[in-house]
Coordinates of N, CA and C and ligand atoms in Angstrom, one line a residue:
M1058 N -15.7 -6.5 -10.5 CA -16.7 -5.9 -9.4 C -16.6 -4.6 -10.4
K1059 N -17.1 -3.4 -9.7 CA -17.6 -2.2 -10.6 C -16.5 -1.2 -8.9
I1060 N -15.6 -0.7 -9.8 CA -15.0 0.1 -8.6 C -14.9 1.7 -9.7
K1061 N -14.2 2.3 -8.5 CA -13.8 3.7 -9.0 C -12.2 4.5 -9.2
A1062 N -11.6 4.2 -10.4 CA -10.1 4.1 -10.2 C -10.0 6.1 -10.9
A1063 N -8.9 6.2 -11.0 CA -7.9 7.3 -11.8 C -7.6 6.8 -13.3
V1064 N -8.3 7.0 -13.7 CA -7.9 6.4 -15.5 C -7.0 7.0 -15.8
T1065 N -5.6 6.7 -16.9 CA -5.0 7.5 -17.7 C -5.4 7.4 -18.9
H1066 N -5.9 7.8 -19.9 CA -6.4 6.9 -20.9 C -4.9 7.1 -22.3
A1067 N -4.6 8.4 -22.0 CA -3.4 9.3 -23.3 C -2.7 9.6 -22.6
N1068 N -1.5 10.3 -23.3 CA 0.3 10.9 -22.9 C -0.4 12.2 -22.1
A1069 N -0.4 12.5 -21.3 CA 0.1 14.4 -20.5 C -1.6 14.0 -20.3
E1070 N -2.7 13.4 -20.2 CA -4.2 13.6 -19.8 C -4.0 13.1 -18.4
P1071 N -4.8 14.4 -17.9 CA -5.1 14.4 -17.2 C -6.3 12.9 -15.8
F1072 N -5.7 12.8 -14.7 CA -6.2 11.5 -14.1 C -7.7 11.9 -14.3
Q1073 N -8.4 10.5 -14.6 CA -9.7 11.0 -14.8 C -10.8 9.6 -13.4
I1074 N -11.3 10.5 -12.8 CA -12.1 9.0 -12.2 C -13.4 8.9 -12.3
E1075 N -13.1 7.3 -12.7 CA -14.2 6.9 -13.7 C -14.4 5.7 -12.9
T1076 N -15.7 4.6 -13.0 CA -15.9 3.8 -12.6 C -15.2 2.2 -14.1
V1077 N -14.5 1.3 -13.3 CA -13.7 0.6 -14.2 C -14.1 -1.2 -13.8
D1078 N -14.1 -2.4 -14.0 CA -14.0 -3.6 -13.9 C -12.6 -4.0 -12.9
L1079 N -12.9 -4.2 -11.8 CA -11.4 -5.2 -11.6 C -12.1 -6.9 -11.0
E1080 N -12.0 -7.3 -11.4 CA -11.5 -8.7 -11.6 C -11.6 -9.3 -10.3
E1081 N -12.0 -10.7 -9.5 CA -11.5 -11.3 -8.7 C -9.8 -11.8 -8.4
P1082 N -9.5 -11.4 -7.0 CA -8.2 -12.4 -6.7 C -8.0 -13.8 -7.5
K1083 N -6.8 -14.2 -8.4 CA -7.1 -15.3 -8.7 C -6.2 -15.9 -7.3
A1084 N -5.4 -17.0 -8.0 CA -4.6 -17.8 -7.3 C -3.5 -17.4 -6.0
G1085 N -3.1 -16.9 -5.5 CA -2.2 -16.4 -4.7 C -2.2 -14.7 -4.1
E1086 N -3.5 -13.8 -5.1 CA -3.3 -12.5 -5.3 C -4.6 -12.5 -3.9
I1087 N -4.6 -11.0 -3.3 CA -5.5 -10.4 -2.5 C -6.0 -9.2 -3.3
L1088 N -7.5 -9.2 -2.4 CA -7.8 -8.1 -2.9 C -8.0 -6.9 -1.9
V1089 N -7.8 -5.8 -2.3 CA -6.5 -4.4 -1.0 C -7.9 -3.6 -1.2
K1090 N -8.8 -3.2 0.3 CA -10.3 -2.0 -0.4 C -8.8 -1.2 0.5
I1091 N -8.0 -0.1 -0.7 CA -6.8 1.3 -0.8 C -7.8 2.3 0.2
A1092 N -7.3 2.2 1.4 CA -7.1 3.9 2.5 C -5.9 4.5 1.7
A1093 N -5.0 4.8 1.1 CA -4.3 5.6 0.9 C -3.5 5.1 -0.4
C1094 N -2.4 6.3 -0.6 CA -1.4 5.8 -2.2 C -1.1 7.1 -2.7
G1095 N 0.4 6.9 -2.2 CA 1.4 8.2 -2.4 C 1.6 8.4 -3.9
I1096 N 1.8 9.5 -4.4 CA 2.2 9.8 -6.0 C 3.7 10.0 -6.1
C1097 N 3.9 9.3 -6.4 CA 5.3 9.5 -7.1 C 5.9 9.8 -8.6
H1098 N 7.1 10.1 -9.3 CA 7.2 10.5 -10.1 C 7.5 9.8 -10.8
T1099 N 7.4 8.2 -10.2 CA 6.9 7.2 -11.8 C 5.7 7.4 -12.5
D1100 N 5.0 8.1 -11.5 CA 3.3 7.7 -11.9 C 3.3 8.9 -12.8
E1101 N 4.0 10.2 -12.9 CA 4.2 11.1 -13.9 C 4.3 11.1 -15.4
A1102 N 6.0 10.0 -15.0 CA 6.5 10.2 -15.9 C 5.2 9.0 -17.4
T1103 N 4.8 8.2 -16.0 CA 4.7 7.0 -16.9 C 2.7 8.1 -17.9
Q1104 N 2.1 8.6 -16.8 CA 1.2 9.4 -17.4 C 1.5 10.2 -18.4
H1105 N 3.1 10.5 -18.7 CA 3.9 11.6 -19.8 C 3.8 10.4 -20.8
E1106 N 4.6 8.9 -20.7 CA 5.0 8.2 -21.8 C 6.4 7.4 -21.0
Q1107 N 7.0 7.9 -20.7 CA 7.7 8.3 -20.1 C 8.5 6.8 -19.8
V1108 N 7.8 5.6 -19.3 CA 7.9 4.8 -19.0 C 6.9 3.6 -19.7
P1109 N 7.9 2.5 -20.3 CA 6.2 2.0 -21.6 C 5.5 1.5 -21.3
T1110 N 4.7 1.6 -20.0 CA 3.2 1.0 -20.2 C 2.2 1.4 -20.9
P1111 N 1.2 0.5 -21.2 CA 1.3 0.6 -22.8 C -0.2 1.2 -21.6
L1112 N -1.0 2.5 -22.5 CA -2.2 3.6 -21.8 C -3.3 3.2 -22.8
P1113 N -4.6 3.1 -22.4 CA -5.0 3.1 -20.8 C -4.4 2.7 -19.8
A1114 N -4.8 3.0 -18.6 CA -3.8 2.5 -17.4 C -4.1 3.0 -16.7
V1115 N -4.5 2.4 -14.8 CA -4.7 2.7 -13.9 C -3.2 2.6 -13.4
L1116 N -2.9 3.9 -12.7 CA -1.3 4.1 -12.1 C -1.7 4.1 -10.2
G1117 N -0.7 3.8 -9.5 CA -0.5 4.2 -8.3 C 0.5 3.3 -8.2
H1118 N 1.7 3.2 -7.0 CA 2.3 2.5 -7.0 C 2.7 2.5 -5.1
E1119 N 1.9 3.1 -4.4 CA 2.1 3.1 -2.9 C 1.0 3.0 -2.5
G1120 N 0.1 1.4 -2.4 CA -0.9 1.9 -1.9 C -1.1 0.8 -0.5
A1121 N -1.7 1.6 0.1 CA -2.0 0.7 1.5 C -3.3 0.8 1.8
G1122 N -4.0 -0.5 2.8 CA -5.3 -0.7 2.6 C -5.6 -2.1 3.7
I1123 N -7.2 -2.2 3.4 CA -7.6 -3.1 4.5 C -8.0 -4.3 3.4
V1124 N -7.5 -5.8 3.3 CA -7.8 -6.6 2.7 C -9.5 -7.0 2.6
E1125 N -10.1 -7.5 1.6 CA -11.0 -7.2 1.5 C -11.4 -9.0 0.9
K1126 N -10.7 -9.1 0.8 CA -10.4 -11.2 0.0 C -9.3 -11.7 0.0
V1127 N -8.9 -12.9 -0.1 CA -8.1 -13.5 -1.1 C -9.0 -14.1 -1.3
G1128 N -7.5 -15.1 -2.4 CA -7.7 -15.6 -3.3 C -7.3 -17.4 -3.2
E1129 N -7.4 -18.1 -4.0 CA -7.2 -19.9 -3.7 C -5.4 -19.8 -3.2
G1130 N -5.2 -20.1 -1.8 CA -4.1 -20.8 -1.6 C -3.6 -19.7 -0.9
V1131 N -3.9 -18.9 -0.6 CA -3.5 -17.9 0.5 C -3.6 -18.2 2.3
T1132 N -3.2 -18.1 2.4 CA -2.8 -18.8 4.0 C -3.0 -17.3 4.7
E1133 N -1.7 -16.8 4.2 CA -0.7 -15.5 5.3 C -1.6 -14.0 6.1
F1134 N -3.5 -13.4 4.9 CA -4.1 -12.8 5.1 C -5.0 -13.3 5.6
K1135 N -5.8 -12.3 5.7 CA -7.6 -13.2 6.2 C -7.6 -11.5 6.2
K1136 N -8.8 -11.2 5.7 CA -10.2 -10.1 5.7 C -10.2 -9.8 6.5
G1137 N -10.2 -7.9 6.3 CA -9.8 -7.1 8.1 C -8.4 -7.1 8.2
D1138 N -7.4 -7.7 7.3 CA -5.6 -7.5 7.9 C -5.4 -6.7 7.1
R1139 N -4.7 -4.9 7.8 CA -4.6 -4.1 7.2 C -2.6 -4.2 6.5
V1140 N -2.9 -3.9 5.3 CA -1.6 -4.2 4.4 C -1.1 -2.6 3.8
G1141 N 0.1 -2.7 4.0 CA 1.0 -1.8 3.1 C 1.9 -2.7 1.2
F1142 N 1.9 -2.3 0.6 CA 2.8 -3.5 -0.3 C 3.5 -2.3 -1.7
S1143 N 4.2 -3.2 -2.1 CA 4.9 -3.2 -2.9 C 5.1 -3.6 -4.4
F1144 N 6.0 -3.3 -5.1 CA 6.5 -3.7 -6.8 C 6.2 -5.4 -6.7
A1145 N 6.0 -5.3 -7.6 CA 6.0 -7.2 -7.8 C 7.6 -7.3 -8.7
F1146 N 7.9 -8.8 -8.3 CA 8.7 -9.6 -9.2 C 8.4 -10.9 -9.1
C1147 N 9.4 -11.6 -9.5 CA 8.7 -13.3 -10.0 C 8.2 -14.6 -9.3
G1148 N 9.8 -14.0 -8.0 CA 9.6 -15.5 -6.7 C 10.8 -16.6 -7.7
H1149 N 10.6 -16.9 -9.5 CA 11.1 -17.9 -9.2 C 12.5 -17.3 -9.8
C1150 N 13.2 -16.5 -10.1 CA 14.5 -16.4 -11.1 C 15.8 -16.5 -10.4
D1151 N 16.5 -15.9 -10.0 CA 18.0 -16.0 -9.4 C 18.1 -15.2 -8.4
N1152 N 17.8 -14.1 -9.5 CA 17.7 -12.8 -8.0 C 16.6 -12.9 -7.2
C1153 N 15.8 -13.3 -7.5 CA 14.7 -13.8 -6.1 C 14.9 -14.9 -5.0
H1154 N 15.6 -15.9 -6.3 CA 15.8 -16.8 -4.9 C 16.9 -16.2 -4.2
T1155 N 17.3 -15.3 -4.4 CA 18.7 -14.8 -3.5 C 18.8 -13.7 -2.8
A1156 N 17.0 -13.0 -2.6 CA 16.4 -12.3 -2.2 C 17.0 -10.8 -2.4
H1157 N 17.7 -10.8 -4.2 CA 17.6 -9.9 -3.9 C 16.3 -9.5 -5.6
V1158 N 15.1 -9.0 -4.7 CA 13.4 -8.5 -5.5 C 13.5 -7.4 -6.2
A1159 N 14.4 -6.6 -5.9 CA 14.5 -5.1 -6.7 C 14.7 -5.4 -7.7
S1160 N 15.5 -6.4 -8.2 CA 16.5 -6.7 -9.1 C 15.7 -8.0 -10.2
C1161 N 14.9 -8.3 -9.6 CA 14.1 -10.0 -10.7 C 14.0 -8.9 -12.4
E1162 N 14.6 -10.8 -12.6 CA 14.9 -10.3 -13.7 C 13.2 -10.5 -14.8
H1163 N 12.2 -10.5 -14.1 CA 11.1 -9.8 -15.5 C 10.4 -8.9 -14.1
F1164 N 11.2 -8.1 -14.1 CA 10.6 -6.9 -12.8 C 10.4 -5.5 -13.9
N1165 N 10.7 -5.7 -15.2 CA 10.0 -4.8 -16.0 C 9.0 -5.2 -17.2
D1166 N 8.5 -6.4 -17.3 CA 7.6 -7.2 -17.5 C 6.3 -7.4 -16.3
I1167 N 6.4 -7.4 -15.2 CA 5.2 -7.6 -14.3 C 5.0 -6.0 -14.1
N1168 N 6.2 -4.8 -13.7 CA 5.5 -4.0 -13.4 C 5.1 -2.9 -13.8
F1169 N 5.8 -2.8 -15.2 CA 5.2 -2.2 -16.7 C 4.4 -2.4 -17.8
G1170 N 4.7 -3.5 -17.0 CA 4.3 -4.1 -19.0 C 2.7 -3.6 -18.4
G1171 N 2.0 -3.4 -17.6 CA 0.6 -4.0 -17.5 C -0.5 -4.6 -17.5
V1172 N 0.3 -6.3 -16.7 CA 0.3 -7.0 -16.4 C 0.7 -7.8 -14.8
L1173 N -0.5 -8.5 -14.5 CA 0.5 -9.2 -13.3 C 1.5 -10.3 -13.7
R1174 N 1.8 -10.9 -12.3 CA 2.7 -12.3 -12.6 C 2.2 -13.5 -13.9
D1175 N 1.4 -13.7 -14.0 CA 0.4 -14.7 -15.1 C 0.5 -13.7 -16.3
G1176 N 0.7 -12.9 -16.8 CA 0.4 -12.1 -18.0 C -0.6 -11.7 -18.4
T1177 N -1.6 -11.4 -17.7 CA -3.0 -11.0 -17.5 C -3.5 -10.1 -16.1
S1178 N -3.8 -8.9 -16.7 CA -4.7 -7.7 -16.0 C -6.1 -8.0 -15.5
R1179 N -6.9 -7.4 -14.1 CA -7.6 -7.5 -13.5 C -8.2 -6.4 -14.0
L1180 N -7.9 -5.1 -14.4 CA -8.4 -3.9 -14.6 C -9.2 -4.1 -15.9
S1181 N -10.6 -3.5 -16.1 CA -10.5 -3.5 -17.7 C -12.1 -2.0 -17.5
Q1182 N -12.4 -1.4 -18.6 CA -13.5 -0.6 -19.2 C -14.1 -0.6 -20.3
N1183 N -15.6 -1.3 -19.9 CA -16.3 -0.9 -21.5 C -15.9 -2.4 -22.1
G1184 N -15.0 -3.6 -21.8 CA -14.4 -4.5 -22.5 C -13.2 -4.2 -22.4
E1185 N -12.5 -3.2 -22.4 CA -11.0 -3.4 -23.1 C -10.6 -3.0 -21.8
T1186 N -9.0 -4.0 -22.2 CA -8.0 -4.0 -21.0 C -7.5 -3.0 -20.6
L1187 N -7.4 -2.5 -19.1 CA -6.6 -1.3 -18.8 C -5.5 -2.4 -18.6
S1188 N -4.0 -1.5 -18.9 CA -3.3 -1.8 -17.8 C -2.9 -1.4 -16.5
M1189 N -2.4 -2.6 -15.2 CA -1.6 -2.5 -14.2 C -0.4 -2.1 -14.1
F1190 N 0.0 -1.2 -12.8 CA 0.9 -0.8 -12.7 C 1.3 -1.3 -11.9
F1191 N 3.1 -1.6 -11.6 CA 3.6 -1.9 -10.6 C 3.1 -3.2 -9.8
G1192 N 2.3 -4.2 -10.5 CA 1.0 -5.7 -9.8 C 0.4 -5.3 -8.5
Q1193 N 0.3 -3.1 -8.7 CA -1.3 -3.2 -8.1 C -2.2 -1.9 -8.6
S1194 N -1.9 -0.6 -9.8 CA -2.8 -0.1 -9.8 C -3.6 0.5 -8.5
A1195 N -3.2 1.3 -7.9 CA -3.6 1.1 -6.2 C -4.3 2.8 -6.3
F1196 N -4.3 3.5 -7.2 CA -4.8 5.1 -7.4 C -6.2 4.2 -8.1
A1197 N -7.3 3.4 -7.0 CA -8.4 3.3 -7.0 C -9.0 3.2 -5.3
E1198 N -10.2 2.6 -5.7 CA -10.8 2.1 -4.5 C -10.5 0.8 -4.1
Y1199 N -10.1 -0.1 -4.8 CA -10.0 -1.6 -4.7 C -8.3 -1.4 -5.8
A1200 N -7.4 -2.6 -5.3 CA -7.0 -3.5 -5.9 C -6.4 -4.5 -5.8
V1201 N -6.3 -5.6 -7.0 CA -6.0 -6.8 -6.8 C -3.9 -6.8 -6.8
V1202 N -3.6 -7.8 -5.9 CA -1.9 -7.6 -5.8 C -1.6 -9.1 -5.8
D1203 N -0.6 -8.9 -5.4 CA -0.1 -10.7 -5.7 C 0.1 -10.7 -3.8
A1204 N -0.2 -11.7 -3.5 CA 0.2 -11.4 -1.8 C 1.7 -11.8 -1.3
D1205 N 2.4 -11.8 -2.4 CA 3.3 -12.0 -2.1 C 4.1 -10.6 -1.6
C1206 N 3.7 -9.8 -2.5 CA 4.2 -8.3 -2.4 C 3.5 -6.7 -1.4
A1207 N 3.1 -8.0 -0.6 CA 2.0 -7.0 1.0 C 2.5 -7.3 1.9
I1208 N 3.0 -6.9 3.0 CA 2.9 -6.8 4.6 C 2.2 -6.5 5.0
K1209 N 1.9 -7.2 6.0 CA 0.5 -7.7 6.8 C 1.6 -6.0 7.7
V1210 N 0.3 -5.1 8.7 CA 1.0 -4.0 9.5 C 0.4 -4.5 10.7
E1211 N 1.0 -5.0 11.9 CA 0.6 -5.5 13.2 C 0.1 -4.5 13.9
D1212 N 0.9 -3.3 13.7 CA 0.2 -1.8 14.6 C -0.9 -1.0 14.6
D1213 N -2.2 -1.4 14.9 CA -3.1 -0.7 14.5 C -3.0 0.8 14.9
S1214 N -2.1 1.5 15.1 CA -2.1 3.1 15.7 C -0.5 3.9 14.5
I1215 N -0.6 2.4 13.4 CA 0.0 2.9 12.5 C -0.8 3.3 10.8
D1216 N -0.7 5.2 10.9 CA -1.8 5.0 10.2 C -1.2 4.8 9.0
L1217 N -2.0 4.3 7.9 CA -2.0 3.0 6.4 C -1.3 4.5 5.4
G1218 N -2.2 6.4 5.9 CA -0.8 7.3 5.3 C 0.1 7.1 5.4
I1219 N 0.6 7.0 6.1 CA 2.3 6.7 6.2 C 2.8 5.6 5.9
V1220 N 2.1 4.3 6.0 CA 1.9 2.8 5.3 C 2.3 3.2 3.5
A1221 N 1.6 3.9 3.2 CA 2.0 3.6 1.1 C 3.3 3.9 0.9
P1222 N 4.0 4.9 1.7 CA 4.5 5.8 0.9 C 6.0 4.7 1.4
L1223 N 6.0 3.9 1.7 CA 7.0 2.7 2.3 C 7.1 2.0 0.9
G1224 N 6.3 1.9 -0.1 CA 6.0 1.1 -0.6 C 6.9 1.7 -2.8
C1225 N 7.6 2.0 -2.3 CA 8.4 2.9 -2.7 C 9.3 4.0 -2.9
G1226 N 8.7 5.5 -1.8 CA 9.6 6.1 -2.1 C 10.7 6.1 -1.0
I1227 N 9.9 5.6 0.1 CA 10.8 5.8 1.7 C 12.1 4.1 1.4
Q1228 N 11.4 3.3 1.1 CA 12.0 2.4 0.8 C 13.9 2.2 0.3
T1229 N 13.1 3.7 -1.5 CA 14.1 3.9 -2.1 C 15.2 4.6 -1.8
G1230 N 14.8 5.7 -1.2 CA 15.2 6.6 0.4 C 16.3 6.2 1.2
A1231 N 15.3 5.5 1.9 CA 16.3 5.0 3.3 C 17.2 3.6 2.5
G1232 N 17.0 2.3 1.9 CA 17.6 1.6 1.1 C 18.4 1.6 0.4
T1233 N 18.5 2.6 0.0 CA 20.3 3.5 -0.5 C 20.9 3.7 -0.1
V1234 N 20.5 5.0 1.0 CA 21.7 5.1 1.8 C 22.3 4.1 3.4
L1235 N 21.2 3.6 3.6 CA 21.6 2.1 4.6 C 22.0 0.7 3.8
N1236 N 21.7 0.6 3.1 CA 22.0 -1.0 2.0 C 23.3 -1.0 1.1
F1237 N 22.8 0.6 0.5 CA 24.2 0.8 -0.6 C 24.9 1.4 0.1
L1238 N 24.9 2.6 0.1 CA 25.7 3.1 0.8 C 26.4 3.3 2.1
K1239 N 25.8 2.8 3.6 CA 26.4 2.4 4.4 C 27.2 3.1 4.8
P1240 N 26.8 4.4 4.8 CA 27.8 5.7 5.3 C 28.9 5.2 6.7
E1241 N 30.0 5.1 7.1 CA 30.6 4.8 8.4 C 30.5 5.8 9.3
F1242 N 30.4 5.2 10.7 CA 29.9 6.2 12.0 C 31.0 7.6 11.5
G1243 N 30.1 8.3 11.7 CA 31.3 9.8 11.6 C 31.6 10.4 10.9
S1244 N 31.6 9.7 9.0 CA 31.3 10.5 8.0 C 29.8 11.2 7.8
S1245 N 29.7 11.9 6.0 CA 28.7 12.4 6.0 C 28.3 12.4 4.8
I1246 N 27.1 12.8 4.8 CA 26.9 12.9 2.9 C 25.3 13.3 3.3
V1247 N 25.5 14.1 2.1 CA 24.7 15.1 1.3 C 23.8 14.3 0.2
V1248 N 22.4 14.7 1.6 CA 21.4 14.4 0.2 C 20.5 15.1 -0.7
F1249 N 20.0 15.8 -1.8 CA 19.7 16.9 -2.5 C 17.5 16.3 -2.6
G1250 N 17.1 17.3 -2.3 CA 15.8 16.7 -3.1 C 14.8 17.5 -2.3
C1251 N 13.5 16.1 -2.2 CA 12.4 16.6 -1.8 C 11.6 15.7 -1.3
G1252 N 10.3 15.6 -0.7 CA 9.9 14.5 -1.2 C 10.3 12.8 -0.5
A1253 N 9.2 12.1 -0.8 CA 9.2 10.9 0.7 C 10.7 10.2 0.3
V1254 N 11.0 10.1 -1.1 CA 13.1 9.8 -1.4 C 13.6 10.5 -0.6
Y1255 N 13.9 11.5 -0.3 CA 14.6 12.4 -0.2 C 14.2 12.5 1.9
F1256 N 13.4 12.6 1.9 CA 13.0 12.3 3.4 C 13.5 11.0 4.5
A1257 N 13.3 10.4 3.3 CA 13.5 8.7 3.9 C 15.7 8.7 4.1
A1258 N 16.3 9.3 2.8 CA 17.5 9.1 3.1 C 18.1 10.1 4.1
G1259 N 17.8 11.2 4.1 CA 18.2 12.3 4.5 C 17.3 12.1 6.7
L1260 N 17.2 11.1 7.2 CA 16.8 10.3 8.0 C 18.0 9.7 8.6
K1261 N 18.5 10.0 9.8 CA 19.3 9.5 10.7 C 19.8 8.0 10.9
P1262 N 20.4 7.1 10.2 CA 20.1 6.1 10.6 C 19.7 5.4 12.0
H1263 N 20.2 5.7 13.4 CA 19.7 5.2 13.8 C 18.6 5.8 14.5
S1264 N 17.6 6.4 13.8 CA 16.6 7.1 14.0 C 15.5 5.8 13.3
L1265 N 15.8 5.8 12.5 CA 15.0 4.7 11.9 C 15.0 3.0 12.3
R1266 N 16.6 2.8 12.8 CA 16.4 1.5 13.7 C 15.8 1.5 15.3
A1267 N 15.8 3.0 15.2 CA 14.8 3.0 16.7 C 13.5 2.8 16.2
G1268 N 13.4 3.2 15.5 CA 11.9 2.9 15.2 C 11.5 1.3 14.4
G1269 N 12.9 0.6 14.0 CA 12.8 -0.7 13.6 C 11.8 -0.3 12.8
R1270 N 11.6 0.6 11.2 CA 11.2 0.5 10.5 C 12.0 0.9 9.2
A1271 N 13.4 0.4 8.9 CA 14.1 0.5 7.9 C 13.3 -0.5 6.6
S1272 N 13.9 -0.3 5.5 CA 12.8 -0.6 4.3 C 13.3 -2.3 4.9
G1273 N 12.4 -2.5 3.7 CA 12.2 -4.4 4.2 C 12.1 -5.1 5.3
Q1274 N 12.1 -3.7 6.2 CA 11.3 -4.5 7.3 C 9.8 -4.9 7.7
A1275 N 9.7 -6.1 8.3 CA 7.7 -5.6 8.8 C 7.6 -4.4 9.9
L1276 N 6.6 -3.8 9.6 CA 5.8 -3.4 10.0 C 5.5 -3.9 11.4
Ligands
LIG421 ZN1 8.1 5.3 -7.0
LIG422 ZN1 12.6 -12.9 -10.1

């Protein structure tokens, strides 16, 4: 299908909104109409070739939207579901099997290698393959993502613009504090910076728990 996407053609060139071709979702994948996508430092770093994703590419890795179509074998989502999604993981290595998907042994290949799990991209332009990014390439009207990397947003009152940065910035900040630093009761930590990572790291743990939306939990 023809879609509009923000294409990064070469090192340090600005994003160009252009028409590209997006393939249908394959087995285990979903097609999502993008409602919102955050912008992360890693997008800018890749735009400047500080990340080994081959250009040209469609970046964007904090996407959220509405399921348009599901591929073969996908039963957990249906057309119309509201979803957010995050980085890709293989689902088969030792780290994935022990629920440490952020340390997937194939993380670099399927997030920065320009392809999905099966080693191919769903994006092209004038017959030339475009790299995908973080298994989603969400700087676009539509994206094909692995269903395993998506989370259904059950509460219709939650703005998908808020859901989008959960895919990277918010879980990075909150996860660092809650899952790794684990500050003891009464202790203090200092968080430097700004943006989604900073704001998520700077939230009081009890305010995250009260919302029930700490990193890694379904909404
Ligand atoms: Zn990011
Ligand atoms: Zn893995």
